[in-house]
Amino acid sequence: MSIYTCIIAMALTTYLIRALPLTVFRRSIKSRFVKSFLHYVPYACLTAMTFPAILYDTAYMISGIAALLVAMLLAFRGKSLLTVALASCAAVFICEQIMAFFV
């Protein structure tokens, strides 16, 4: 397959995924269940993609768990996204340094 065939196939697939709901659902959705389901789909997908990376993309799983706990604590306290991200990175860095010292 040539590169142009692949690009056209990907463009067509992306277009169909976005255009199909517009043609199928012409009226507004009135079901509260369907509306709430569609509202939470992006959050569920983002969580499913992010959570394994948090735990397995560090040298030691304990540093990923520490970062997750720090992020959850700061997020529940209402801190900004930048604060949560920087504190989580710092938690990973500190845990990695401690683990490298002991191993």
PDB file of C-alpha atoms in Angstrom:
ATOM      1  CA  MET A   1       0.000   0.000   0.000  1.00  0.00           C
ATOM      2  CA  SER A   2       1.222   3.430  -0.810  1.00  0.00           C
ATOM      3  CA  ILE A   3       1.378   6.215   1.716  1.00  0.00           C
ATOM      4  CA  TYR A   4      -1.347   8.114  -0.135  1.00  0.00           C
ATOM      5  CA  THR A   5      -3.746   5.177   0.126  1.00  0.00           C
ATOM      6  CA  CYS A   6      -3.137   5.026   3.875  1.00  0.00           C
ATOM      7  CA  ILE A   7      -3.691   8.772   4.287  1.00  0.00           C
ATOM      8  CA  ILE A   8      -6.933   8.660   2.288  1.00  0.00           C
ATOM      9  CA  ALA A   9      -8.168   5.648   4.277  1.00  0.00           C
ATOM     10  CA  MET A  10      -7.424   7.383   7.580  1.00  0.00           C
ATOM     11  CA  ALA A  11      -9.078  10.610   6.442  1.00  0.00           C
ATOM     12  CA  LEU A  12     -12.183   8.739   5.314  1.00  0.00           C
ATOM     13  CA  THR A  13     -12.389   6.822   8.583  1.00  0.00           C
ATOM     14  CA  THR A  14     -12.025   9.987  10.643  1.00  0.00           C
ATOM     15  CA  TYR A  15     -14.637  11.784   8.557  1.00  0.00           C
ATOM     16  CA  LEU A  16     -17.147   8.924   8.795  1.00  0.00           C
ATOM     17  CA  ILE A  17     -16.776   8.671  12.568  1.00  0.00           C
ATOM     18  CA  ARG A  18     -17.597  12.362  12.914  1.00  0.00           C
ATOM     19  CA  ALA A  19     -20.223  12.680  10.176  1.00  0.00           C
ATOM     20  CA  LEU A  20     -22.231   9.540  10.943  1.00  0.00           C
ATOM     21  CA  PRO A  21     -23.742  10.802  14.227  1.00  0.00           C
ATOM     22  CA  LEU A  22     -24.787  14.033  12.501  1.00  0.00           C
ATOM     23  CA  THR A  23     -26.735  12.108   9.881  1.00  0.00           C
ATOM     24  CA  VAL A  24     -28.212   9.466  12.206  1.00  0.00           C
ATOM     25  CA  PHE A  25     -29.307  11.770  15.051  1.00  0.00           C
ATOM     26  CA  ARG A  26     -31.168  14.573  13.346  1.00  0.00           C
ATOM     27  CA  ARG A  27     -33.389  15.446  16.311  1.00  0.00           C
ATOM     28  CA  SER A  28     -32.061  16.486  19.694  1.00  0.00           C
ATOM     29  CA  ILE A  29     -31.582  13.700  22.214  1.00  0.00           C
ATOM     30  CA  LYS A  30     -34.259  13.821  24.890  1.00  0.00           C
ATOM     31  CA  SER A  31     -33.342  10.771  26.970  1.00  0.00           C
ATOM     32  CA  ARG A  32     -31.599  11.783  30.188  1.00  0.00           C
ATOM     33  CA  PHE A  33     -29.820   8.425  30.326  1.00  0.00           C
ATOM     34  CA  VAL A  34     -28.331   8.770  26.830  1.00  0.00           C
ATOM     35  CA  LYS A  35     -27.337  12.389  27.482  1.00  0.00           C
ATOM     36  CA  SER A  36     -25.568  11.499  30.716  1.00  0.00           C
ATOM     37  CA  PHE A  37     -23.905   8.495  29.051  1.00  0.00           C
ATOM     38  CA  LEU A  38     -22.568  10.650  26.203  1.00  0.00           C
ATOM     39  CA  HIS A  39     -21.440  13.287  28.695  1.00  0.00           C
ATOM     40  CA  TYR A  40     -19.179  10.871  30.596  1.00  0.00           C
ATOM     41  CA  VAL A  41     -17.684   8.981  27.626  1.00  0.00           C
ATOM     42  CA  PRO A  42     -14.718  11.375  27.130  1.00  0.00           C
ATOM     43  CA  TYR A  43     -13.795  11.176  30.827  1.00  0.00           C
ATOM     44  CA  ALA A  44     -13.937   7.384  30.798  1.00  0.00           C
ATOM     45  CA  CYS A  45     -11.788   7.146  27.666  1.00  0.00           C
ATOM     46  CA  LEU A  46      -9.228   9.590  29.028  1.00  0.00           C
ATOM     47  CA  THR A  47      -9.033   7.660  32.286  1.00  0.00           C
ATOM     48  CA  ALA A  48      -8.635   4.341  30.479  1.00  0.00           C
ATOM     49  CA  MET A  49      -5.740   5.730  28.449  1.00  0.00           C
ATOM     50  CA  THR A  50      -4.026   7.652  31.262  1.00  0.00           C
ATOM     51  CA  PHE A  51      -4.254   5.353  34.287  1.00  0.00           C
ATOM     52  CA  PRO A  52      -1.990   2.534  32.984  1.00  0.00           C
ATOM     53  CA  ALA A  53       0.593   5.105  31.888  1.00  0.00           C
ATOM     54  CA  ILE A  54       0.692   6.594  35.389  1.00  0.00           C
ATOM     55  CA  LEU A  55       1.592   3.254  36.931  1.00  0.00           C
ATOM     56  CA  TYR A  56       3.797   1.638  34.295  1.00  0.00           C
ATOM     57  CA  ASP A  57       5.763   4.469  32.642  1.00  0.00           C
ATOM     58  CA  THR A  58       8.055   5.058  35.598  1.00  0.00           C
ATOM     59  CA  ALA A  59      11.075   2.988  36.555  1.00  0.00           C
ATOM     60  CA  TYR A  60       9.354   1.784  39.733  1.00  0.00           C
ATOM     61  CA  MET A  61       5.627   1.300  40.162  1.00  0.00           C
ATOM     62  CA  ILE A  62       5.767   2.775  43.669  1.00  0.00           C
ATOM     63  CA  SER A  63       6.728   6.168  42.219  1.00  0.00           C
ATOM     64  CA  GLY A  64       3.699   6.056  39.922  1.00  0.00           C
ATOM     65  CA  ILE A  65       1.457   5.206  42.859  1.00  0.00           C
ATOM     66  CA  ALA A  66       2.961   8.061  44.893  1.00  0.00           C
ATOM     67  CA  ALA A  67       2.334  10.505  42.037  1.00  0.00           C
ATOM     68  CA  LEU A  68      -1.241   9.255  41.690  1.00  0.00           C
ATOM     69  CA  LEU A  69      -1.899   9.739  45.396  1.00  0.00           C
ATOM     70  CA  VAL A  70      -0.375  13.229  45.367  1.00  0.00           C
ATOM     71  CA  ALA A  71      -2.423  14.183  42.310  1.00  0.00           C
ATOM     72  CA  MET A  72      -5.656  12.863  43.810  1.00  0.00           C
ATOM     73  CA  LEU A  73      -5.075  14.649  47.110  1.00  0.00           C
ATOM     74  CA  LEU A  74      -4.310  17.980  45.466  1.00  0.00           C
ATOM     75  CA  ALA A  75      -7.152  17.651  42.953  1.00  0.00           C
ATOM     76  CA  PHE A  76      -9.679  16.928  45.689  1.00  0.00           C
ATOM     77  CA  ARG A  77      -8.446  20.011  47.524  1.00  0.00           C
ATOM     78  CA  GLY A  78      -9.224  22.105  44.445  1.00  0.00           C
ATOM     79  CA  LYS A  79      -5.691  22.993  43.367  1.00  0.00           C
ATOM     80  CA  SER A  80      -5.010  24.093  39.796  1.00  0.00           C
ATOM     81  CA  LEU A  81      -4.014  21.675  37.047  1.00  0.00           C
ATOM     82  CA  LEU A  82      -0.523  23.135  36.885  1.00  0.00           C
ATOM     83  CA  THR A  83      -0.021  22.672  40.636  1.00  0.00           C
ATOM     84  CA  VAL A  84      -1.257  19.072  40.484  1.00  0.00           C
ATOM     85  CA  ALA A  85       0.966  18.234  37.496  1.00  0.00           C
ATOM     86  CA  LEU A  86       4.087  19.816  38.984  1.00  0.00           C
ATOM     87  CA  ALA A  87       3.557  18.176  42.379  1.00  0.00           C
ATOM     88  CA  SER A  88       3.022  14.789  40.730  1.00  0.00           C
ATOM     89  CA  CYS A  89       6.203  15.194  38.706  1.00  0.00           C
ATOM     90  CA  ALA A  90       8.063  16.145  41.860  1.00  0.00           C
ATOM     91  CA  ALA A  91       6.678  13.074  43.645  1.00  0.00           C
ATOM     92  CA  VAL A  92       7.899  10.813  40.830  1.00  0.00           C
ATOM     93  CA  PHE A  93      11.308  12.469  40.814  1.00  0.00           C
ATOM     94  CA  ILE A  94      11.747  12.171  44.580  1.00  0.00           C
ATOM     95  CA  CYS A  95      10.584   8.552  44.665  1.00  0.00           C
ATOM     96  CA  GLU A  96      12.835   7.629  41.742  1.00  0.00           C
ATOM     97  CA  GLN A  97      15.841   9.208  43.478  1.00  0.00           C
ATOM     98  CA  ILE A  98      15.084   7.402  46.738  1.00  0.00           C
ATOM     99  CA  MET A  99      14.574   4.068  44.975  1.00  0.00           C
ATOM    100  CA  ALA A 100      17.796   4.511  42.959  1.00  0.00           C
ATOM    101  CA  PHE A 101      19.674   5.201  46.197  1.00  0.00           C
ATOM    102  CA  PHE A 102      18.430   1.992  47.863  1.00  0.00           C
ATOM    103  CA  VAL A 103      18.623  -0.341  44.851  1.00  0.00           C
TER     104      VAL A 103
END
